[in-house]
mmCIF file of C-alpha atoms in Angstrom:
data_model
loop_
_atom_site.group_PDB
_atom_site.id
_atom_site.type_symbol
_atom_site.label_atom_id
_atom_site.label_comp_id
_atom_site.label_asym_id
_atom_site.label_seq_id
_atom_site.Cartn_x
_atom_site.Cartn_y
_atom_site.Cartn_z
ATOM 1 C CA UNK A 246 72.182 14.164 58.414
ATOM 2 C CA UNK A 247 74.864 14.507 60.979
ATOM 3 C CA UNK A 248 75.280 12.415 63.754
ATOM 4 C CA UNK A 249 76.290 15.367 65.887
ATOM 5 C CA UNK A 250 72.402 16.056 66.178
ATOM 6 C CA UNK A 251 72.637 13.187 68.967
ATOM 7 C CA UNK A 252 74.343 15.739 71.094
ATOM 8 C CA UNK A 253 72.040 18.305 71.291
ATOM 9 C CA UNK A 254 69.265 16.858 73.447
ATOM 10 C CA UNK A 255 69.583 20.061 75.490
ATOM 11 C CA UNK A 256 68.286 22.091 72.345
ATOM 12 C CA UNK A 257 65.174 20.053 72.243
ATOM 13 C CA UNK A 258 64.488 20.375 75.920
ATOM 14 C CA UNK A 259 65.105 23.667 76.216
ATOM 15 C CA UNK A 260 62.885 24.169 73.593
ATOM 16 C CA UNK A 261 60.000 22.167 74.119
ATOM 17 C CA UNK A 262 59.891 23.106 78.011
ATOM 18 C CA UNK A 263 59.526 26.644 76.998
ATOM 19 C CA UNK A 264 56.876 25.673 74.025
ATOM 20 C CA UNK A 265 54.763 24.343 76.891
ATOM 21 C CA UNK A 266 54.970 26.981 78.554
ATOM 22 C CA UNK A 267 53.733 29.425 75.621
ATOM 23 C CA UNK A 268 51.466 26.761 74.301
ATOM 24 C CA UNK A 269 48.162 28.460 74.908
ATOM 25 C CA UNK A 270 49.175 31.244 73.739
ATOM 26 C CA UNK A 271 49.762 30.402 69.984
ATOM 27 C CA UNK A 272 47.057 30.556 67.747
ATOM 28 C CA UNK A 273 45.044 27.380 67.749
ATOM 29 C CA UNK A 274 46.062 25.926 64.537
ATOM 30 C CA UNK A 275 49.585 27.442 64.064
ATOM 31 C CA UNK A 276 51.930 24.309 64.778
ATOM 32 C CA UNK A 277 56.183 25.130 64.422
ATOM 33 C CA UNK A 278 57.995 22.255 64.185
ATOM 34 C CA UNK A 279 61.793 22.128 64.718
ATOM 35 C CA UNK A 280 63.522 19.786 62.382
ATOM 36 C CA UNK A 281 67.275 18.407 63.585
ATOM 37 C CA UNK A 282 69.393 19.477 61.172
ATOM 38 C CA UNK A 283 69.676 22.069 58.287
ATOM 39 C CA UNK A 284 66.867 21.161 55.527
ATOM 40 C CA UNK A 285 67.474 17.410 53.455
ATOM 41 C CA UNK A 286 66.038 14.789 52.174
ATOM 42 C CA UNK A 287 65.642 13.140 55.205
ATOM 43 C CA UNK A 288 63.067 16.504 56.302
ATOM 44 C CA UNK A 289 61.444 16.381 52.561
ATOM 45 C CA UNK A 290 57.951 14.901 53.838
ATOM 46 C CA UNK A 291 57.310 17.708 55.684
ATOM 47 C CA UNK A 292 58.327 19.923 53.363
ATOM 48 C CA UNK A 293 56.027 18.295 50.902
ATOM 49 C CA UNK A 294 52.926 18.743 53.012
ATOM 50 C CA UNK A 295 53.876 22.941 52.982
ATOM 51 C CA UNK A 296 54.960 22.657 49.220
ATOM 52 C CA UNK A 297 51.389 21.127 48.116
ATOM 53 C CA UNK A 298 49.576 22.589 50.647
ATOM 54 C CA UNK A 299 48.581 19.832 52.174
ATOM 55 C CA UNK A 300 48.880 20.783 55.827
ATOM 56 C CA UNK A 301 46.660 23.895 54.685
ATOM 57 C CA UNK A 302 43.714 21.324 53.999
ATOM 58 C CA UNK A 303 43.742 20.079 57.253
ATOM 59 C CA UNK A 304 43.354 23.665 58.699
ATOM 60 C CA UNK A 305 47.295 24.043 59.963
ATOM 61 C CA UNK A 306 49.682 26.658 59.655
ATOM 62 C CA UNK A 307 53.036 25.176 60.291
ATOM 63 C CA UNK A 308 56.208 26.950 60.033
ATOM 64 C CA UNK A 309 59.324 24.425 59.628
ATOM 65 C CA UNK A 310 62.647 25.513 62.117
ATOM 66 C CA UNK A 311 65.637 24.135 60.524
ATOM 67 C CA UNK A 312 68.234 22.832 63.388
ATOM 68 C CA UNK A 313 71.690 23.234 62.431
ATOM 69 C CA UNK A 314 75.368 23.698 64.514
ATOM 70 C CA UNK A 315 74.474 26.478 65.717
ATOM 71 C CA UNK A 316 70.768 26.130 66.344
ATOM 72 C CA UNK A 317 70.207 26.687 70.352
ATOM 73 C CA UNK A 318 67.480 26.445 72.540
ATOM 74 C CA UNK A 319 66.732 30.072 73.150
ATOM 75 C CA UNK A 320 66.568 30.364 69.746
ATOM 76 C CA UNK A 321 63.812 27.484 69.127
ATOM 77 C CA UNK A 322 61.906 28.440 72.389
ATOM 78 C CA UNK A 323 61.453 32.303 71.168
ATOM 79 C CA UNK A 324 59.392 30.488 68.382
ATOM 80 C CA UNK A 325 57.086 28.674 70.548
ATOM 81 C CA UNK A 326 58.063 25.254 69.557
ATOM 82 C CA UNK A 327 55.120 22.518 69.893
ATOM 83 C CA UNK A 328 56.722 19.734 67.539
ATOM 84 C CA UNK A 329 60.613 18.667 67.762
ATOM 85 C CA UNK A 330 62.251 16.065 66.093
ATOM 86 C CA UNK A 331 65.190 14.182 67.988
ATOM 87 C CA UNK A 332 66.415 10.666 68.236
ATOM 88 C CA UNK A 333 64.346 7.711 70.218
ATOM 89 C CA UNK A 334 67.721 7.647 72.705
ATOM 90 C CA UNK A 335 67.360 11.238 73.515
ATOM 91 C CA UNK A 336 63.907 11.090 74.026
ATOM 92 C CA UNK A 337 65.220 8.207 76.793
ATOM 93 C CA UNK A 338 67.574 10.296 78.027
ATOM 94 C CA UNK A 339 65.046 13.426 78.800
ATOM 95 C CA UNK A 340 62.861 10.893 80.676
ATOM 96 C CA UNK A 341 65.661 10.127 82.825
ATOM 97 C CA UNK A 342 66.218 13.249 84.015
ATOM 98 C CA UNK A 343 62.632 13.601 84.347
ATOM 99 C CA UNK A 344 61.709 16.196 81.674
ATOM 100 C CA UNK A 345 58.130 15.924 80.518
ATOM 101 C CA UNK A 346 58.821 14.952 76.731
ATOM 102 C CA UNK A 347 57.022 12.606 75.269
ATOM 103 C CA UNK A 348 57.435 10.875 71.591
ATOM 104 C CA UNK A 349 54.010 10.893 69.016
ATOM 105 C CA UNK A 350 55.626 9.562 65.873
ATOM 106 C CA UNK A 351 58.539 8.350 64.270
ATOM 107 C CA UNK A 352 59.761 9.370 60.854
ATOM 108 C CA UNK A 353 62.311 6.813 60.218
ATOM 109 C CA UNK A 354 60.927 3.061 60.327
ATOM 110 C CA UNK A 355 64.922 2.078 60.129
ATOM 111 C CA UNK A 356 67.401 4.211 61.909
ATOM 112 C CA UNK A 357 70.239 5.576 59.177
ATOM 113 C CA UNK A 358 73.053 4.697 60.991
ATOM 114 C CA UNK A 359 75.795 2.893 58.943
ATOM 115 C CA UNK A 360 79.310 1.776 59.291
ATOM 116 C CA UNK A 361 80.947 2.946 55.659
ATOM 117 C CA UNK A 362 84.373 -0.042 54.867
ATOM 118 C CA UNK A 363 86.295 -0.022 52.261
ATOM 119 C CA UNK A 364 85.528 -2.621 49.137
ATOM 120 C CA UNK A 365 85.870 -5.949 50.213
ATOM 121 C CA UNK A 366 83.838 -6.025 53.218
ATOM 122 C CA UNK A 367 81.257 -8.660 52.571
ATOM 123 C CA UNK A 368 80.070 -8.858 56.403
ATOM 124 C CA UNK A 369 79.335 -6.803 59.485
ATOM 125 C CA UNK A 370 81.231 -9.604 61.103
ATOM 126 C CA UNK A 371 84.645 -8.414 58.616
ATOM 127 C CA UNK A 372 85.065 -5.130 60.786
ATOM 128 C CA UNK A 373 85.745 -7.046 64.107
ATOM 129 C CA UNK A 374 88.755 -6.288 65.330
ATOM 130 C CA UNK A 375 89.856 -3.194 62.117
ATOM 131 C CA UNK A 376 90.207 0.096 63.555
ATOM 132 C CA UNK A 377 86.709 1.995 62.707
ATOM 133 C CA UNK A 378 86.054 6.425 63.245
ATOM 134 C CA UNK A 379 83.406 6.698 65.685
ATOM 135 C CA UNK A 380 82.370 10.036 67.395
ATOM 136 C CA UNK A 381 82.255 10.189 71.095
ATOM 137 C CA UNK A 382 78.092 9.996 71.171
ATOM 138 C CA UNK A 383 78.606 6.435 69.393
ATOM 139 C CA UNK A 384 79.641 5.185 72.809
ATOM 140 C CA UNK A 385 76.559 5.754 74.085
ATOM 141 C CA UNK A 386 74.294 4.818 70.882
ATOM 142 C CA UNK A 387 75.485 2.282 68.586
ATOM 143 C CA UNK A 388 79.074 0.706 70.146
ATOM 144 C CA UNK A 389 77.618 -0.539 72.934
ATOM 145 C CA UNK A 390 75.434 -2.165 70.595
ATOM 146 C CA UNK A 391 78.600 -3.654 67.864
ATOM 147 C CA UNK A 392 80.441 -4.727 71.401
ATOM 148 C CA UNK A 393 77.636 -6.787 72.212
ATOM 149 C CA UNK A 394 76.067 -8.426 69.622
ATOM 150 C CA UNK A 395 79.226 -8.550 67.453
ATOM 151 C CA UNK A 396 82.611 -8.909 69.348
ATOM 152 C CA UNK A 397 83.977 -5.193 68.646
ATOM 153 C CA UNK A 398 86.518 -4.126 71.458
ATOM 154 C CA UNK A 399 86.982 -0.560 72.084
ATOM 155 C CA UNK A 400 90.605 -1.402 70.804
ATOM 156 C CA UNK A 401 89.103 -0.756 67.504
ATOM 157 C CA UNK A 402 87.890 2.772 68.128
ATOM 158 C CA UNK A 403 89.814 5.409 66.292
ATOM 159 C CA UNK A 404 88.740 9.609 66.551
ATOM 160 C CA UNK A 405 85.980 10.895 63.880
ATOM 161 C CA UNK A 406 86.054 14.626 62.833
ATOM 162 C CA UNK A 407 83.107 14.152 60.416
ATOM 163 C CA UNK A 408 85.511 14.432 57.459
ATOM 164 C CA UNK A 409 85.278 11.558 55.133
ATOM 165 C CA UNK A 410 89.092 12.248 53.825
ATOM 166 C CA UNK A 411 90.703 9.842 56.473
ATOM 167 C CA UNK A 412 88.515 7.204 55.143
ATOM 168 C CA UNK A 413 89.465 8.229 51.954
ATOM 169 C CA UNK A 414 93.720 7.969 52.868
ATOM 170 C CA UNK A 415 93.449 4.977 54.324
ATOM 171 C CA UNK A 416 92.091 1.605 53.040
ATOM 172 C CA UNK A 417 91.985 -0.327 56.449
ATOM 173 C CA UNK A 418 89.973 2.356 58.112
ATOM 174 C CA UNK A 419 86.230 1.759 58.076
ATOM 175 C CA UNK A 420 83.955 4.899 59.945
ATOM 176 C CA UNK A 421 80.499 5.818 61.280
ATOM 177 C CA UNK A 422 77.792 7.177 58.948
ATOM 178 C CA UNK A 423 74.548 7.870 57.650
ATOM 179 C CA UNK A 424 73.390 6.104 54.989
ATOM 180 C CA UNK A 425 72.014 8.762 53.253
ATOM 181 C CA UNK A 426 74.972 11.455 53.218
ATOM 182 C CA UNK A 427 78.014 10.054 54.112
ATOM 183 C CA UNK A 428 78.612 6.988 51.445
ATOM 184 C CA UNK A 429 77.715 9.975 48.734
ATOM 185 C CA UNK A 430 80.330 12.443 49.948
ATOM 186 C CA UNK A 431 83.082 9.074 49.520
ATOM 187 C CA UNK A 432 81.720 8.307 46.224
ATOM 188 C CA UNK A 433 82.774 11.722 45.285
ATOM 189 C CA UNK A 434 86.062 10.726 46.233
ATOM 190 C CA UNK A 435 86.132 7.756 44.306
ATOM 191 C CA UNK A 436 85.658 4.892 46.240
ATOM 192 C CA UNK A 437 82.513 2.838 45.998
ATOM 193 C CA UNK A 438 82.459 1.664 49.939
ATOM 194 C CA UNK A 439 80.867 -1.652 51.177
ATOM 195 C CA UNK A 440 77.626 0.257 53.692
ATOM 196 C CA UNK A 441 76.075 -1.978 56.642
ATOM 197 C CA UNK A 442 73.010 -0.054 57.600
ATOM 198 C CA UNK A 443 72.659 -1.386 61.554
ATOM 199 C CA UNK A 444 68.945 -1.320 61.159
ATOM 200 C CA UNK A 445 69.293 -4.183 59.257
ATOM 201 C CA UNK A 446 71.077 -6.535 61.988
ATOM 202 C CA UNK A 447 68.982 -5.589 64.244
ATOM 203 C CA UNK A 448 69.679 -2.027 65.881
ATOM 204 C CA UNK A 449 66.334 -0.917 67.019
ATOM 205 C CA UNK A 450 66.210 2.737 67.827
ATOM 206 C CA UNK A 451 63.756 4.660 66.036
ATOM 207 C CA UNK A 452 65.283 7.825 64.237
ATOM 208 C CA UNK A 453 63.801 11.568 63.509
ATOM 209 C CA UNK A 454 60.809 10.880 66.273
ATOM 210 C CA UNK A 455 58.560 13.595 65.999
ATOM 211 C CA UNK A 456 58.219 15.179 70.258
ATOM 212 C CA UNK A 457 56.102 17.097 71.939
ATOM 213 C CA UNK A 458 55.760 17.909 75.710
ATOM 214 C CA UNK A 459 53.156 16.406 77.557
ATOM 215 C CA UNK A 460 51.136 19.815 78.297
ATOM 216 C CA UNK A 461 51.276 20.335 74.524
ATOM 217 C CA UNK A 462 50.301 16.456 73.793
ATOM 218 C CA UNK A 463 47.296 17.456 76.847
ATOM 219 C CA UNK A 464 46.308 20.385 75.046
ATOM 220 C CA UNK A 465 46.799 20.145 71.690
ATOM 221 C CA UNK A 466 45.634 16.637 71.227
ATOM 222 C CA UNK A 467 43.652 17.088 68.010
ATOM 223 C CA UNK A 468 45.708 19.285 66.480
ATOM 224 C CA UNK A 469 48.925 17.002 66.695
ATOM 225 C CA UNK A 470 46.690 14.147 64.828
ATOM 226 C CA UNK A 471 46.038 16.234 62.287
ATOM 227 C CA UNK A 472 49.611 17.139 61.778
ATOM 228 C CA UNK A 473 50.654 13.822 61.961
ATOM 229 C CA UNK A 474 48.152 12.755 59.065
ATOM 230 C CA UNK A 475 49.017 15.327 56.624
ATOM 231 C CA UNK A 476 53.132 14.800 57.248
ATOM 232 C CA UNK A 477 52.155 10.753 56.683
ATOM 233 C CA UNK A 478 50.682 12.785 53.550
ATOM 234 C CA UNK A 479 53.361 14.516 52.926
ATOM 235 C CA UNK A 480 56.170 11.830 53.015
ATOM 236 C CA UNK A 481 53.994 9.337 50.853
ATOM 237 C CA UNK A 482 53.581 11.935 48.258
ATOM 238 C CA UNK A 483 57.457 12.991 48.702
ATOM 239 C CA UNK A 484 58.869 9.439 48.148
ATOM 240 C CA UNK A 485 56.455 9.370 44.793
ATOM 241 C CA UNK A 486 57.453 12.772 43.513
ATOM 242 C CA UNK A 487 59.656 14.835 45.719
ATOM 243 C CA UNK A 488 60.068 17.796 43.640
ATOM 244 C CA UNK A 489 57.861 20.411 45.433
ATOM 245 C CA UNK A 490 59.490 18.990 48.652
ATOM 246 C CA UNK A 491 62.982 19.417 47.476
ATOM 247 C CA UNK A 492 62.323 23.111 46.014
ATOM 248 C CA UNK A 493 61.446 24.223 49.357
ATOM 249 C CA UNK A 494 64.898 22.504 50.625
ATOM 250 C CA UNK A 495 66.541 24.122 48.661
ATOM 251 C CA UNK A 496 64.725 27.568 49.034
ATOM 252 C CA UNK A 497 65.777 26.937 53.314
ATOM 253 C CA UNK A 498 69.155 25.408 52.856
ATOM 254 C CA UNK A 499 70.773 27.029 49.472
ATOM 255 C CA UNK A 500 73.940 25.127 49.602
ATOM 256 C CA UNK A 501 72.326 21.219 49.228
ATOM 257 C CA UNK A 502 72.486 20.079 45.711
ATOM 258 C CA UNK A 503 70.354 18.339 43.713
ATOM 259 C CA UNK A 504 72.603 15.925 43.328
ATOM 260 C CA UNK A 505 72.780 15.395 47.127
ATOM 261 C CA UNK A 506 69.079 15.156 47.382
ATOM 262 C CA UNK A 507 68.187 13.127 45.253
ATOM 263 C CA UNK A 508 71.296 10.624 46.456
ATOM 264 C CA UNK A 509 69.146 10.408 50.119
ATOM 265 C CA UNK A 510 65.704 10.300 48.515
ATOM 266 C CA UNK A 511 67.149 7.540 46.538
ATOM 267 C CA UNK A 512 68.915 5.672 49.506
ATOM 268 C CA UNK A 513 65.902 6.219 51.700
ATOM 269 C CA UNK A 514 63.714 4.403 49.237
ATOM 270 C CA UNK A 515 66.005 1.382 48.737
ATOM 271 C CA UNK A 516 67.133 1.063 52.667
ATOM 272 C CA UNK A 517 62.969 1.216 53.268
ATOM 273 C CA UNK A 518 64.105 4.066 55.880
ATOM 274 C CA UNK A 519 60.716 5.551 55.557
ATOM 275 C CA UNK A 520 58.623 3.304 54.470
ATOM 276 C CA UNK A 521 59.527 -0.460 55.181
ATOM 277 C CA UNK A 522 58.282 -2.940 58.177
ATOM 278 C CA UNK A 523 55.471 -1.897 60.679
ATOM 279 C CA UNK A 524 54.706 1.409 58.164
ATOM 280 C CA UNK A 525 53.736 -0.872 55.717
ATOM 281 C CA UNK A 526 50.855 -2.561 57.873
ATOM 282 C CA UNK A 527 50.496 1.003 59.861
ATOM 283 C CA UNK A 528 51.005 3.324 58.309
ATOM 284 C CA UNK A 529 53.677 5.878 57.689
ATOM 285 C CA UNK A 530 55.468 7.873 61.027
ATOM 286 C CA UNK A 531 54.175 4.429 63.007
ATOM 287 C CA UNK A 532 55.634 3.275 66.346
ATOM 288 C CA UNK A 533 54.935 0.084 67.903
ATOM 289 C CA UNK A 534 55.435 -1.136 71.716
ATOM 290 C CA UNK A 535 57.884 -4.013 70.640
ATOM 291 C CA UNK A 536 60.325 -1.460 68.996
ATOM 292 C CA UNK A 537 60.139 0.468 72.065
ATOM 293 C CA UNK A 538 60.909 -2.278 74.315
ATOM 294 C CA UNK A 539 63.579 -3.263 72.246
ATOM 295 C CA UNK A 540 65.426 -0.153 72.459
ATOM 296 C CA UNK A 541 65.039 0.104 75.992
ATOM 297 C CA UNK A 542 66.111 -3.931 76.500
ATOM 298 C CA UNK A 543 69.373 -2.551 74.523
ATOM 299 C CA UNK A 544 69.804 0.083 76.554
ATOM 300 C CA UNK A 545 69.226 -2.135 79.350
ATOM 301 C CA UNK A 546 71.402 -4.700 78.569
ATOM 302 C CA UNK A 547 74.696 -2.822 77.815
ATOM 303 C CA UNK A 548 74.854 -0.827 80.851
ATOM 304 C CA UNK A 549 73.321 2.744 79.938
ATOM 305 C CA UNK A 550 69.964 2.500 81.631
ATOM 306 C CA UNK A 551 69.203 3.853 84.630
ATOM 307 C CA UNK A 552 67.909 1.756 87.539
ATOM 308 C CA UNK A 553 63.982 2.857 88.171
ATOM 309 C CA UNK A 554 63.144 4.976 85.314
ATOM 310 C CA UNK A 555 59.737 3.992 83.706
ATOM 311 C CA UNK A 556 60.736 4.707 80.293
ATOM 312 C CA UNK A 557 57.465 3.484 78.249
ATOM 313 C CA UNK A 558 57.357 7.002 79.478
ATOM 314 C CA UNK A 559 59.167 8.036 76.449
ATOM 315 C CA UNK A 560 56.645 7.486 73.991
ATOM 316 C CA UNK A 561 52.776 6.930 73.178
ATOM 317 C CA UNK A 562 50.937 5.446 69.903
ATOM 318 C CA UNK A 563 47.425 7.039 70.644
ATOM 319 C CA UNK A 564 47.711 9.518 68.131
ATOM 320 C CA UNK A 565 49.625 7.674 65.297
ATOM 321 C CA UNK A 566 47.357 4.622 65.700
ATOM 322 C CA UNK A 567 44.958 6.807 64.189
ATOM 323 C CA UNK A 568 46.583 8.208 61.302
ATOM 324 C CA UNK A 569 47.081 5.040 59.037
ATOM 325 C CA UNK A 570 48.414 6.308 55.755
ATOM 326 C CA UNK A 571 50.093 3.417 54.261
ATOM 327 C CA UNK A 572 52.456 3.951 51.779
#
């Protein structure tokens, strides 16, 4: 997963403005879903629930979009999106500027995110103050964040081109990641790297939220919980035996190996992305109001909230309150 997916909150609202505008249209059971990024690991619940047919037994027909670099909104809305998957902070971002998106589910109980050191690095805390690759969407997502709770100074910041080779030249350089692709690609090259998922000190956005606007969510009510249950389905039978899931990958995205795959299934089972915290007591794709108001006290708190913006807007639990497949 690429954290250039954080930049392309205008594909999602393109999208899903023009879904809800074809909504009624569609036929009633037909759901499309837009995924983020080209197929992975990180998508293989959902393509589990197509692979075993599971979305078929609760009367769907849903066709998977894969996002990708050049995946734009045109392109998504001529498909009559109803489901899109994006990150909680762009979900906060299209309520400020009032666009009528609203978040059912979340995917990941633990956002990916990782900072990727060099051996040695025993701490979070180490990195202070060592130049570290960020992108230019980390200063609005997880620097803020380090700077904060941790002391890092924008000093520190050095240019990422989503290459791992710099990390690879140079020992002192530590760099963004997810913990599920990048720390595989430097393996490769022969470095086993010290990986500080930020989930676990306490970063709180949710990742891979599943969005719909709010005529579909109006609309379509019934429909979306059904969806929801079979992809909590889905990704509890994926993380048990993902190889349906993962032939159907591989059938959508050729070039991802097995090796690859079954690196993130592997990672996303030991990190608990999926399935850790409130999904064990919820259920699987569960949000809660505290992780909400978390994110938006960050977000609050470093600057990058907007004055007057109700932004429990963002999100409702109606529907995945009533799905409850625990892992």
């Amino acid at each position: 997963m690429s954290i250039q997916s954080l930049s392309r909150i205008s594909v999602i609202v393109v999208a899903l403005l023009a879904a809800s505008i074809g909504v009624h249209a569609q036929a009633p059971q037909r759901v499309v879903f837009a995924t983020d990024w080209l197929a992975q690991a990180e998508h293989g619940g959902f393509y589990q629930a197509v692979a075993e047919g599971t979305y078929a037994k609760y009367g769907l027909d849903v066709q998977i979009r894969m996002g990708g670099p050049q995946v734009n909104g045109l392109l998504l809305a001529a498909g009559q999106l109803d489901v899109a998957m994006a990150d909680a902070l762009q979900v906060m971002s299209a309520i400020e500027q009032d666009v009528p998106v609203v978040a059912i589910a979340a995917t990941f109980q633990k956002n990916p995110t990782v900072l990727i050191a060099h051996p040695g690095a025993n701490r979070l805390e180490d990195l202070k103050g060592k130049p570290v690759a960020i992108s230019a969407a980390a200063n609005t997502t997880f620097w803020p964040w380090l700077r904060q709770k941790y002391g890092f100074t924008d000093s520190q910041k050095r240019p990422y081109g989503f290459s791992v080779q710099p990390f690879l030249a140079d020992p002192k350089l530590s760099q963004q990641g997810f913990a599920t692709s990048e720390p595989f690609s430097i393996e490769k090259g022969g470095v086993r790297p010290a990986v500080f998922l930020l989930a676990d000190f306490g970063y709180p956005p949710y990742s891979e939220a599943l969005v719909v606007t709010r005529t579909t969510l109006a609309g379509r009510r019934e429909t979306l919980e059904r969806f929801l249950r079979a992809s909590a389905e889905g990704w509890r039978s994926y993380l048990a035996n993902p190889a349906p899931g993962n032939a159907l990958i591989k059938q959508a995205n050729p070039q991802m190996s097995d090796e690859l795959i079954a690196y993130g299934v592997r990672k996303m089972s030991e990190y608990g992305i999926v399935a850790s915290g409130d999904a064990r007591k919820f259920g699987l794709l569960t949000m809660t109001d505290g992780r909400w108001q978390a994110t938006i006290d960050f977000l609050r708190s470093v600057g990058l909230a907007k004055k007057g913006v109700d932004y429990q807007r963002a999100y409702t639990l109606d529907l995945v309150k009533a799905v409850r497949v625990v892992p």
